[in-house]
Tab-separated table of C-alpha atoms in Angstrom:
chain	number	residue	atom	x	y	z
D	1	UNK	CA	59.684	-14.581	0.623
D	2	UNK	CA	56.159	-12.562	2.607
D	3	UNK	CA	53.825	-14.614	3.097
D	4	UNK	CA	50.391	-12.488	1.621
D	5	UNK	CA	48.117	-11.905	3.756
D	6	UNK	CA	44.511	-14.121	3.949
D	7	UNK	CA	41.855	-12.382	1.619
D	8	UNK	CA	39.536	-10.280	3.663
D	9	UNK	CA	36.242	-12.384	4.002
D	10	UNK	CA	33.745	-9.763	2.338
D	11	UNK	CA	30.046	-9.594	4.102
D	12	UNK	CA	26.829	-9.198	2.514
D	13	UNK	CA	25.988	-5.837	1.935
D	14	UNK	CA	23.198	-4.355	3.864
D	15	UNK	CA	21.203	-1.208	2.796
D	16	UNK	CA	21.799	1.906	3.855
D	17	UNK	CA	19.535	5.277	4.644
D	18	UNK	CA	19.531	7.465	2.133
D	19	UNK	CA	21.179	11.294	3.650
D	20	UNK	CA	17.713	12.698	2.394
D	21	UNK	CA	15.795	10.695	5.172
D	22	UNK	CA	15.409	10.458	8.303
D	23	UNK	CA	16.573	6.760	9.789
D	24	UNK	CA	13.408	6.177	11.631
D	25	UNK	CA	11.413	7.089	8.177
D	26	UNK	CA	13.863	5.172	5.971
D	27	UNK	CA	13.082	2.169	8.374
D	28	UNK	CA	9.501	2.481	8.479
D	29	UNK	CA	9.220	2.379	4.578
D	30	UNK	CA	11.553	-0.155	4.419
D	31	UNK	CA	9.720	-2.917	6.686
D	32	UNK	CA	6.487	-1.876	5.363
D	33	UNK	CA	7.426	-2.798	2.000
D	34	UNK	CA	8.614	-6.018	3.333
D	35	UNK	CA	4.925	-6.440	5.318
D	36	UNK	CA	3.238	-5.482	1.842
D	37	UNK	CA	5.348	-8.156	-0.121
D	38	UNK	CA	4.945	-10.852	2.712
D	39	UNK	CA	8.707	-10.811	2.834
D	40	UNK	CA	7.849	-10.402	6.801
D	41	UNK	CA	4.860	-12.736	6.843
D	42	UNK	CA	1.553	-12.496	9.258
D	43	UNK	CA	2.318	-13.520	12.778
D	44	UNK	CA	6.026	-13.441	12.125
D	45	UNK	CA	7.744	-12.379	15.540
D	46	UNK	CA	9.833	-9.222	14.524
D	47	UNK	CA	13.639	-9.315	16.361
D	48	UNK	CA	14.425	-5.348	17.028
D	49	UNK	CA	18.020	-6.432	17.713
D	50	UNK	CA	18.266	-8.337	14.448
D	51	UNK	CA	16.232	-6.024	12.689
D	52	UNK	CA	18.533	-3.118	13.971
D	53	UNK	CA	21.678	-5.004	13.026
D	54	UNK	CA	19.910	-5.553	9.591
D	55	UNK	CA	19.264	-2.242	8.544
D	56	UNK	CA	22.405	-0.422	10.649
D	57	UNK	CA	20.301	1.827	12.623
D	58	UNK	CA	20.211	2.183	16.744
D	59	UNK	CA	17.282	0.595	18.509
D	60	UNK	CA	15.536	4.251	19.018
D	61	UNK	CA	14.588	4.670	15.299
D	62	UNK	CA	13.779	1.670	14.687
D	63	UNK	CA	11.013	1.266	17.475
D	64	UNK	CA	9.782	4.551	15.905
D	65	UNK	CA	9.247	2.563	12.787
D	66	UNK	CA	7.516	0.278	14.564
D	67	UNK	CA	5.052	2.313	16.128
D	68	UNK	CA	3.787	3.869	12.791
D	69	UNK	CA	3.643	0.354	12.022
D	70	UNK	CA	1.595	-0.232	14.889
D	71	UNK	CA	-0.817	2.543	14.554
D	72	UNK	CA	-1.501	1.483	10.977
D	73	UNK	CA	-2.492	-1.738	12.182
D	74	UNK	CA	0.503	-3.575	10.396
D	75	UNK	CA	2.510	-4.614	13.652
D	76	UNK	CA	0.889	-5.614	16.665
D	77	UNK	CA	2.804	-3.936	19.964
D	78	UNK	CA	2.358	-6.736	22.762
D	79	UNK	CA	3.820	-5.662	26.176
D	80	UNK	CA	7.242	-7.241	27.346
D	81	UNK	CA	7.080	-9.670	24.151
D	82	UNK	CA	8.200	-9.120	20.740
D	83	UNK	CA	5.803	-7.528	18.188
D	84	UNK	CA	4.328	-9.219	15.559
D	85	UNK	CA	3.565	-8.622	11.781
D	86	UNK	CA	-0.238	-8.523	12.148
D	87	UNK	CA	-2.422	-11.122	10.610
D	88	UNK	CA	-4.659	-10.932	7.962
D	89	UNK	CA	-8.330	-12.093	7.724
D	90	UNK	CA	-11.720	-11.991	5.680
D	91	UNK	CA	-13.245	-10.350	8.249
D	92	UNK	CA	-10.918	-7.368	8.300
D	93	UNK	CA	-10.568	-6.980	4.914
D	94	UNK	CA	-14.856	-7.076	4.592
D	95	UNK	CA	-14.508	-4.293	7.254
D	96	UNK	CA	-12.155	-2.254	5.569
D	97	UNK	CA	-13.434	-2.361	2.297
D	98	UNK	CA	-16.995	-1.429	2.864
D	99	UNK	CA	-15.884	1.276	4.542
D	100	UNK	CA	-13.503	2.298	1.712
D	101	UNK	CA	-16.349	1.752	-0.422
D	102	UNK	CA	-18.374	4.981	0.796
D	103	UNK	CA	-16.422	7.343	1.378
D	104	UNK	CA	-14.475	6.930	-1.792
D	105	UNK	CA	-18.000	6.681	-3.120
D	106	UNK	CA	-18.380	9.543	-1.595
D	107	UNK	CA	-15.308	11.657	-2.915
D	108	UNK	CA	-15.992	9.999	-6.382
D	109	UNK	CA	-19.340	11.801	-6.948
D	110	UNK	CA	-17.839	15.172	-5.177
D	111	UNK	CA	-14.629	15.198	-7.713
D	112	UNK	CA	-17.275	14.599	-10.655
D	113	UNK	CA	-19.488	17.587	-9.287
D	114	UNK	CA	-16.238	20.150	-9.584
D	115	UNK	CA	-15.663	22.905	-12.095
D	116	UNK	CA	-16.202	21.629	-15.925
D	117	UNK	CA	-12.543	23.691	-16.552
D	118	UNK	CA	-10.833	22.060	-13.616
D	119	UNK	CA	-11.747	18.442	-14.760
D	120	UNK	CA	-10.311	19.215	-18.390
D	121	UNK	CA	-7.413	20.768	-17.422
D	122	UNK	CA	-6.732	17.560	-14.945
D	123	UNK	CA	-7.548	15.390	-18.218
D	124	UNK	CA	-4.473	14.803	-19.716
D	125	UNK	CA	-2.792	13.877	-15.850
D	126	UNK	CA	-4.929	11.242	-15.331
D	127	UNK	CA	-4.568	9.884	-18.988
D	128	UNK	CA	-0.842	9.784	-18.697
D	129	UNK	CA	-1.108	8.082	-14.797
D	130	UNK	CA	-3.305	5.124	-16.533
D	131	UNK	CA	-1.007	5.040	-19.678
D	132	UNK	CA	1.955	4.070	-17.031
D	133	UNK	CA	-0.319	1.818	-14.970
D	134	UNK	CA	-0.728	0.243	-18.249
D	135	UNK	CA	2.728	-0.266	-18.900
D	136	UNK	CA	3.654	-0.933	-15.314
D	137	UNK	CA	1.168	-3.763	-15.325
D	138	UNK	CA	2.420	-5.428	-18.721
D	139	UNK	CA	5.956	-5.162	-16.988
D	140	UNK	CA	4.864	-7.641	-14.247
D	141	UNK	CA	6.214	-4.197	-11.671
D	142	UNK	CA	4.001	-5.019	-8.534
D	143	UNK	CA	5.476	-2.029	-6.679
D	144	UNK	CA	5.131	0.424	-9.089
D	145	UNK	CA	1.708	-0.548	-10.130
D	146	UNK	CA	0.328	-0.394	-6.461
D	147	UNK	CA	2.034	3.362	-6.472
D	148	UNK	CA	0.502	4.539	-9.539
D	149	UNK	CA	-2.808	3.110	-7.969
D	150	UNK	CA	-2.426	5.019	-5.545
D	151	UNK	CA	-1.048	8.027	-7.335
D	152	UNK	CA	-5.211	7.680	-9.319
D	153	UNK	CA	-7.227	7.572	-6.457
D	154	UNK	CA	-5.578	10.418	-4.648
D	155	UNK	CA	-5.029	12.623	-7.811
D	156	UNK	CA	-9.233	11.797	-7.925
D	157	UNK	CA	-9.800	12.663	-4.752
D	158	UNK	CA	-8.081	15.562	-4.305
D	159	UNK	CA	-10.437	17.149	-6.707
D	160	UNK	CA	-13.279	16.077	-4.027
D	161	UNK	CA	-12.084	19.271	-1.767
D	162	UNK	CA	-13.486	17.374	1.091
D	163	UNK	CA	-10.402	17.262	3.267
D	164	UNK	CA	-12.181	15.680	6.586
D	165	UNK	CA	-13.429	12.777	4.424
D	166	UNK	CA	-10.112	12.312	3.030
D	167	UNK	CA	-8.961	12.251	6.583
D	168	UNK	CA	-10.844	9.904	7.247
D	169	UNK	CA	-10.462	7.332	4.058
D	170	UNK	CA	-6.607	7.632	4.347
D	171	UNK	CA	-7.017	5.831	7.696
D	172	UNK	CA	-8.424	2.738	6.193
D	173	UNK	CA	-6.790	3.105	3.189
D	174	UNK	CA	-3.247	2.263	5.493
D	175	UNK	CA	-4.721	-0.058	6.838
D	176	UNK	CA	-5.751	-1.887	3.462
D	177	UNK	CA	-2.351	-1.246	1.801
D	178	UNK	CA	-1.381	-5.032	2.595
D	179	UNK	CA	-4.634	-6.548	0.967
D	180	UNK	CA	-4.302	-4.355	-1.862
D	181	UNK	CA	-0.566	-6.009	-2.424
D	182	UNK	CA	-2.053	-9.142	-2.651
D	183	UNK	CA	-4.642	-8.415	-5.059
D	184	UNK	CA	-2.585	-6.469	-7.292
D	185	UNK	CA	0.269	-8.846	-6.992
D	186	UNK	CA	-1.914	-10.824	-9.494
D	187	UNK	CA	-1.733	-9.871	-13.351
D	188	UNK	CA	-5.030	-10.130	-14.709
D	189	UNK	CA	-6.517	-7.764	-11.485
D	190	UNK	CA	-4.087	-5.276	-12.016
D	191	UNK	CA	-5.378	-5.304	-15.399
D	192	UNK	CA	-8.981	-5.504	-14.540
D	193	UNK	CA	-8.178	-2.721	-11.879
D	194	UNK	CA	-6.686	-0.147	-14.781
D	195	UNK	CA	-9.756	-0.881	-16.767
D	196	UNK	CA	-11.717	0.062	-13.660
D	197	UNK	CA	-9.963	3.179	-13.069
D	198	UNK	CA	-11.022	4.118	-17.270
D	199	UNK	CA	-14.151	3.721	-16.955
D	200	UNK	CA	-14.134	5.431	-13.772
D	201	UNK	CA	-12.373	8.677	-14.929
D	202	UNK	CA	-14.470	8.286	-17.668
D	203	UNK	CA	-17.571	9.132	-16.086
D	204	UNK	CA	-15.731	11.912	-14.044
D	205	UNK	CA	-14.930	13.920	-16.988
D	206	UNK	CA	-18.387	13.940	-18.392
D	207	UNK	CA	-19.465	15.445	-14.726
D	208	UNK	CA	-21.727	11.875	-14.043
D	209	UNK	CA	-21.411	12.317	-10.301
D	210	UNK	CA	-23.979	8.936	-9.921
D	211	UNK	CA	-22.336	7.075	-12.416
D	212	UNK	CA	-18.909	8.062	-10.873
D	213	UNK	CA	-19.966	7.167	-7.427
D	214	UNK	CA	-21.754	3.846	-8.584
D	215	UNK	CA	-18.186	2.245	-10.695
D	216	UNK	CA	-16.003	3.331	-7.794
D	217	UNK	CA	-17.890	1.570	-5.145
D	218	UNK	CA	-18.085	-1.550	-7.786
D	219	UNK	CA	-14.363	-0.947	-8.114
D	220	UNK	CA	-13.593	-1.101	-4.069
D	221	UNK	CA	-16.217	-3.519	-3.542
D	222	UNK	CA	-15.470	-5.959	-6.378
D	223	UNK	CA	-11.377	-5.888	-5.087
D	224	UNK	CA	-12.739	-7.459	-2.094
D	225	UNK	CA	-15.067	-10.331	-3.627
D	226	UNK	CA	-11.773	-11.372	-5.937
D	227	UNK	CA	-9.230	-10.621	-2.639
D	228	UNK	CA	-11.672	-12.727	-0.548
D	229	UNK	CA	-10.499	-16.378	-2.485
D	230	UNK	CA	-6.623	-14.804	-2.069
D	231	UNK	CA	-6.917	-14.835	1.585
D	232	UNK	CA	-8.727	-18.280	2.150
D	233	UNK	CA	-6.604	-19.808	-0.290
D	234	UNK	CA	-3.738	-18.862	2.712
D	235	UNK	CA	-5.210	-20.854	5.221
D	236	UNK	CA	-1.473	-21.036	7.016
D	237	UNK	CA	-0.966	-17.464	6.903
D	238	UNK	CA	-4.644	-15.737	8.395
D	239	UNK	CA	-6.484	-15.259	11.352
D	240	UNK	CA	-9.764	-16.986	10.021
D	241	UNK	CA	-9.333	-18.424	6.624
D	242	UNK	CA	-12.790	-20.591	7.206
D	243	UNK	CA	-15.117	-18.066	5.890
């Protein structure tokens, strides 16, 4: 009688990049979602051989990850050590914020100013974005209410034709992608955020380029006041929770 042979000892399945993407790009979206998340926490020493091994992908991509990383302030590159998922603090987020606050004040007031048919024919867009930030929000889906967000401000923006400010916001606005997380991770301000962004668009149809301006810098400015007790109530996870 054959003996049968031991069952093969099945590992854990570990994702895989998607043919449509590059590996370096599939990598960098992939740990950024895990900084966002806190699945890689602040200060968290980041293993490019285990992280390599992790996702299946050479060493070479995978420092490309982290060097977008890097320049979007979410990994700190330290010479001849590992890098680091970069802390968050009060003090950063104040910085980013107030200068989210004008420019997006800024862009507001500039999308409000454009062409009467332009706004109405972007109407019904931006009603169906807050209708599924709306539902995304009552679904408790973190992810997908931080990209529909998203999807508002720029679809606001864009209107703005004011590419160099843009340019210019998108810089901080990487850079605040990790405190936004944590605001929006929270139910009620994900609420309080999609009634923001009504009253906001509300204003921008009507062509109220002041009133436009004035909600959106409440809107930026008022994430940061609520995001400010998020951060010191993570004393073990920031740079200076004592503020």
């Amino acid at each position: 009688m054959t003996t049968p042979p031991p069952p093969r000892r099945v590992s854990a399945a570990r994702p895989t990049a998607p043919w449509s993407l590059r590996k370096q790009d599939w990598a960098y979206q992939q740990l950024r979602e895990r900084i966002l998340t806190g699945a890689l926490a602040p200060g968290e020493q980041l293993s490019q051989e285990a992280l390599a091994n992790e996702l299946g992908i050479s060493r070479g991509p995978l420092r490309d990850a982290l060097s977008r990383l890097a320049a979007e302030s979410l990994v700190v590159d330290r010479p001849h050590q590992k890098s680091i998922v970069a802390e968050v603090s009060v003090a950063d987020a104040r910085d980013i914020y107030n200068g989210r606050a004008a420019l997006e004040g800024v862009l507001a007031a500039a999308a409000a100013q454009a062409d009467a048919d332009e706004r109405d024919f972007q109407a019904a867009d931006f009603g169906l974005l807050l209708e599924r930030q709306r539902i995304a929000v009552s679904l408790g889906d973190a992810a997908q209410v931080r990209m529909l967000d998203r999807q508002f401000h720029d679809a606001v923006y864009a209107m703005a034709a004011m590419p160099a400010t843009l340019a210019a916001l998108n810089q901080l606005r990487a850079k605040s992608d990790r405190y936004l997380a944590l605001y929006l991770a929270d139910s009620q301000r994900a609420q309080i955020s999609v009634d923001e962004h009504t009253a906001i668009l509300d204003a921008l149809l009507s062509g109220d380029a002041e009133q436009s301006a004035a909600l959106t810098r409440t809107h930026v400015l008022g994430g940061l006041t609520l995001l400010t007790g998020s951060i010191v109530g993570q004393p073990a996870r920031l740079a200076d929770p004592a503020v």
